[in-house]
PDB file of C-alpha atoms in Angstrom:
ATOM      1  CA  UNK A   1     -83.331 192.914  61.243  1.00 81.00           C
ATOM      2  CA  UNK A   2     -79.996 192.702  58.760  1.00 96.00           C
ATOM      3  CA  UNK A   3     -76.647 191.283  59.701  1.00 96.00           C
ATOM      4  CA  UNK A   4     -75.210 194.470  59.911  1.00 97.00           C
ATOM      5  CA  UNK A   5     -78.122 195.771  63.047  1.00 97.00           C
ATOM      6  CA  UNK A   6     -77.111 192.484  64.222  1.00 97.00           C
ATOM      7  CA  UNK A   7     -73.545 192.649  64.937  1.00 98.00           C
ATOM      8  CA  UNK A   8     -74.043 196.195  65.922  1.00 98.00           C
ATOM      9  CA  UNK A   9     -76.620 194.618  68.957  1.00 98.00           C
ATOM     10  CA  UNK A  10     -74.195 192.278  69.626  1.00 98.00           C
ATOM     11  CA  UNK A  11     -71.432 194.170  70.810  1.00 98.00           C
ATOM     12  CA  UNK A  12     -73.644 196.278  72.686  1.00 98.00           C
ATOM     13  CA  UNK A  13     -75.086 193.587  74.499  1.00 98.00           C
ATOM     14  CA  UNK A  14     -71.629 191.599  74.965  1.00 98.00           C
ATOM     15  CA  UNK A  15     -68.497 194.184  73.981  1.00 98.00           C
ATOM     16  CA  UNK A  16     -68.882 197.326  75.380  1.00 98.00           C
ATOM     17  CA  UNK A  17     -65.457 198.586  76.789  1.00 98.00           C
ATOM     18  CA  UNK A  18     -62.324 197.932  75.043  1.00 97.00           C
ATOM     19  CA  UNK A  19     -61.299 195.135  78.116  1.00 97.00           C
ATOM     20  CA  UNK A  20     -64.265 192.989  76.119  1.00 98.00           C
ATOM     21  CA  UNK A  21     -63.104 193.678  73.004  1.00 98.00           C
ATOM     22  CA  UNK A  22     -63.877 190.790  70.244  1.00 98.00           C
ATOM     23  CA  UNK A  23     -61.340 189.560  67.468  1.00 98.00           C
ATOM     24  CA  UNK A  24     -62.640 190.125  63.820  1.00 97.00           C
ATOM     25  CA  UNK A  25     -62.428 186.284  63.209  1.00 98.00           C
ATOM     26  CA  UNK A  26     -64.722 185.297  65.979  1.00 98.00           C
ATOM     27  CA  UNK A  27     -67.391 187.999  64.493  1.00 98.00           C
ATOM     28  CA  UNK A  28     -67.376 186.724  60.875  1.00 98.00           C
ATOM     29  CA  UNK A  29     -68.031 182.510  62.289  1.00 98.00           C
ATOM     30  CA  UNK A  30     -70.545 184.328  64.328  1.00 97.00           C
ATOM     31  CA  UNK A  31     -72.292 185.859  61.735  1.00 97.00           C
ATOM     32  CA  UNK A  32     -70.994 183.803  58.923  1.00 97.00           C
ATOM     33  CA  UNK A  33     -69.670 186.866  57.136  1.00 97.00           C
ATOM     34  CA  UNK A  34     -66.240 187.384  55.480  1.00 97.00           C
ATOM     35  CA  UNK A  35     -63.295 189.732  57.094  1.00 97.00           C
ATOM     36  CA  UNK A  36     -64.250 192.483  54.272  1.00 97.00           C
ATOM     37  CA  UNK A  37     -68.066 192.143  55.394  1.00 98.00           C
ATOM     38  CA  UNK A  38     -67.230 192.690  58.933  1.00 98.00           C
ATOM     39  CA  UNK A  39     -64.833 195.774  57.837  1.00 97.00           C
ATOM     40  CA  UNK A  40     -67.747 197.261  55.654  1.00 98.00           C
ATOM     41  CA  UNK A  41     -70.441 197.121  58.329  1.00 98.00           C
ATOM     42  CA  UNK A  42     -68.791 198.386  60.867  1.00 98.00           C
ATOM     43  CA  UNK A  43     -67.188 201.589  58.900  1.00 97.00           C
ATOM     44  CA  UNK A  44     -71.492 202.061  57.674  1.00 98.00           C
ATOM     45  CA  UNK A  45     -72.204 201.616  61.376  1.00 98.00           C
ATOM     46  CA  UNK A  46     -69.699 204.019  62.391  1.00 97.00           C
ATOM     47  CA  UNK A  47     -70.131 206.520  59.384  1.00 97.00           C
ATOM     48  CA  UNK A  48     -74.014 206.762  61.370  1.00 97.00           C
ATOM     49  CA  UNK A  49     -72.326 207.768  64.147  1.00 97.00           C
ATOM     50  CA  UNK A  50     -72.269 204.674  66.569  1.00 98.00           C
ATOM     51  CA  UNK A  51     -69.263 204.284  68.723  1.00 98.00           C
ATOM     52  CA  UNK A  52     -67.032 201.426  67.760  1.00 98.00           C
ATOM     53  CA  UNK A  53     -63.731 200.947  68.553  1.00 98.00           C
ATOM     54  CA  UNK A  54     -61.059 199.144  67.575  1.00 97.00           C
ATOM     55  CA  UNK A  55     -57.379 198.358  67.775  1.00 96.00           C
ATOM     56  CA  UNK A  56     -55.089 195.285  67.372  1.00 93.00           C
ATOM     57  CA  UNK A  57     -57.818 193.248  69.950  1.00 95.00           C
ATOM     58  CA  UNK A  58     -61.056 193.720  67.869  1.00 97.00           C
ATOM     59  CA  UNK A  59     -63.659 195.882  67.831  1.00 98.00           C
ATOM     60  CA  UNK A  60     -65.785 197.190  70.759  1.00 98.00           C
ATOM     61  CA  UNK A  61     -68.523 199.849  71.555  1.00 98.00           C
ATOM     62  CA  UNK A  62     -66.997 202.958  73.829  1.00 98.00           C
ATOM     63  CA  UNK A  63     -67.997 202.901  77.417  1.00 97.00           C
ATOM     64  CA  UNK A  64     -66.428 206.690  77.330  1.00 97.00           C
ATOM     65  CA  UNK A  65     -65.196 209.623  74.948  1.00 97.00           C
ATOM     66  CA  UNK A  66     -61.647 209.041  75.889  1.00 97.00           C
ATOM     67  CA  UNK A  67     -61.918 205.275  73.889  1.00 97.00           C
ATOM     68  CA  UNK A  68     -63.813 206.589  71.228  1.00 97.00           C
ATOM     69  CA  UNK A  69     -61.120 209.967  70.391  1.00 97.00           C
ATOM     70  CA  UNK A  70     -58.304 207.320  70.712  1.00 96.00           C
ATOM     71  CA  UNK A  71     -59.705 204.604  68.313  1.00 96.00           C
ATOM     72  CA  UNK A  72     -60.788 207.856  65.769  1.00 96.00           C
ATOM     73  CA  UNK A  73     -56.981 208.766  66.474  1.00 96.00           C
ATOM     74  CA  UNK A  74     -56.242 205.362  65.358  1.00 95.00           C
ATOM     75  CA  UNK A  75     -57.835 205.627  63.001  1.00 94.00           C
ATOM     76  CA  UNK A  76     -56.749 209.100  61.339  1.00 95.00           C
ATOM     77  CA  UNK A  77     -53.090 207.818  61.809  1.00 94.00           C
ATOM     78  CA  UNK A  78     -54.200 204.734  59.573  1.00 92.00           C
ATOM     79  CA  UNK A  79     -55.910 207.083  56.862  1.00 94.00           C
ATOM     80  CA  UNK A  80     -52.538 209.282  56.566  1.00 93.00           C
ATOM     81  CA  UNK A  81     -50.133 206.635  56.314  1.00 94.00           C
ATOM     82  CA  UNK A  82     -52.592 205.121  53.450  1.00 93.00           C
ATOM     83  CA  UNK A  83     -52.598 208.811  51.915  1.00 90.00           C
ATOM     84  CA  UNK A  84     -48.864 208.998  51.670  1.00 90.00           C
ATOM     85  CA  UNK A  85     -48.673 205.351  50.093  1.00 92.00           C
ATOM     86  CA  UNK A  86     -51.124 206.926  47.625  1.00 89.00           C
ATOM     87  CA  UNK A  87     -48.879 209.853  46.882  1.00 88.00           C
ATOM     88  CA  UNK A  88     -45.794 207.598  46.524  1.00 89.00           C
ATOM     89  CA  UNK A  89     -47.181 205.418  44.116  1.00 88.00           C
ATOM     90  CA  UNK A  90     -48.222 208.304  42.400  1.00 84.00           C
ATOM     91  CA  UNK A  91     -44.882 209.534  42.346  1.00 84.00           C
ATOM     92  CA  UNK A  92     -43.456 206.616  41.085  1.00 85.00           C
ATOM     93  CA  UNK A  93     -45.753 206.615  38.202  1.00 80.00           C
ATOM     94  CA  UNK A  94     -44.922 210.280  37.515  1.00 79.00           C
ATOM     95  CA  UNK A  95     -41.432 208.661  37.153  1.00 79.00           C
ATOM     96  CA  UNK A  96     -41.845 206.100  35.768  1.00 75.00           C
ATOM     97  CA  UNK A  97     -44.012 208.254  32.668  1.00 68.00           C
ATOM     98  CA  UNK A  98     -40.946 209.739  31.231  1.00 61.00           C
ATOM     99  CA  UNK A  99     -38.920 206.298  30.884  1.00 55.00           C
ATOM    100  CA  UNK A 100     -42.463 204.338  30.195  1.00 49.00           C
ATOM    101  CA  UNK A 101     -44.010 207.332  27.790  1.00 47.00           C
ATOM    102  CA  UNK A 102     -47.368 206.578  30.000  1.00 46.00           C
ATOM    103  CA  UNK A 103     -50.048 208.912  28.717  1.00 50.00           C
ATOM    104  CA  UNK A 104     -52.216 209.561  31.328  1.00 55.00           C
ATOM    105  CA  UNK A 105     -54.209 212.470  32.301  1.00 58.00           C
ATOM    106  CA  UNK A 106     -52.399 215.190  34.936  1.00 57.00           C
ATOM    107  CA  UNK A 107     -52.060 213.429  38.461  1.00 56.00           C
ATOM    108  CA  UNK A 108     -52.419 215.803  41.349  1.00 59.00           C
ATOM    109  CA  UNK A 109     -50.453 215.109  44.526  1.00 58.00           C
ATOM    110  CA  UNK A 110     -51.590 216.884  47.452  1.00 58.00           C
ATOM    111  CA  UNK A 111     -48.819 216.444  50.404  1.00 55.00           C
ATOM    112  CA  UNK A 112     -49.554 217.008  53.814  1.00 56.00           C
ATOM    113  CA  UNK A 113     -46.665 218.562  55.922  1.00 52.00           C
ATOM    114  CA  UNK A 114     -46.337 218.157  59.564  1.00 51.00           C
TER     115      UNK A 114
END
């Protein structure tokens, strides 16, 4: 069995329910992993469609759909405030092209209103 089944066993068996939730840190000495290894494994874990949450506390498995819809919530919030940085840097390079003379290919912004 890999690391990754590992950890995954591992909060079933001791994390299940955000109350028992389990700091990032305390999973990579535990597994002797680094903080992107633990990030990676559990977004392939959850991309398979196992329940874990997470929030400021650490990572847990859902003892219900109403932790599960509020960590993907969480998580949805995350992945639009990275998609705006996105489009503001690309902005700013769009700018910055006519003082720079950057020749790059077209950049397409997509915005999301609302």
């Amino acid at each position: 069995m890999n690391k990754e089944q590992k950890l995954y066993e591992y909060l079933v068996k001791y994390h299940t329910g955000q109350d028992n939730s389990i700091h990032s840190k305390k999973l990579e000495k535990k597994f002797d992993i680094c903080p992107r290894t633990v990030r990676t494994y559990i977004n392939n874990l959850r991309k398979s469609g196992l329940p874990i949450c997470s929030d400021g506390t650490g990572y847990w498995i859902a003892k219900n759909p109403k932790e599960a819809i509020k960590s993907a919530k969480r998580l949805g919030d995350f992945a639009s405030e990275v998609n705006n940085a996105r489009t503001g840097l690309a902005v700013a390079a769009i700018q910055m092209r006519s003082v720079t003379k950057i020749t790059e290919e077209n950049v397409i912004i997509t915005v999301k209103v609302g």
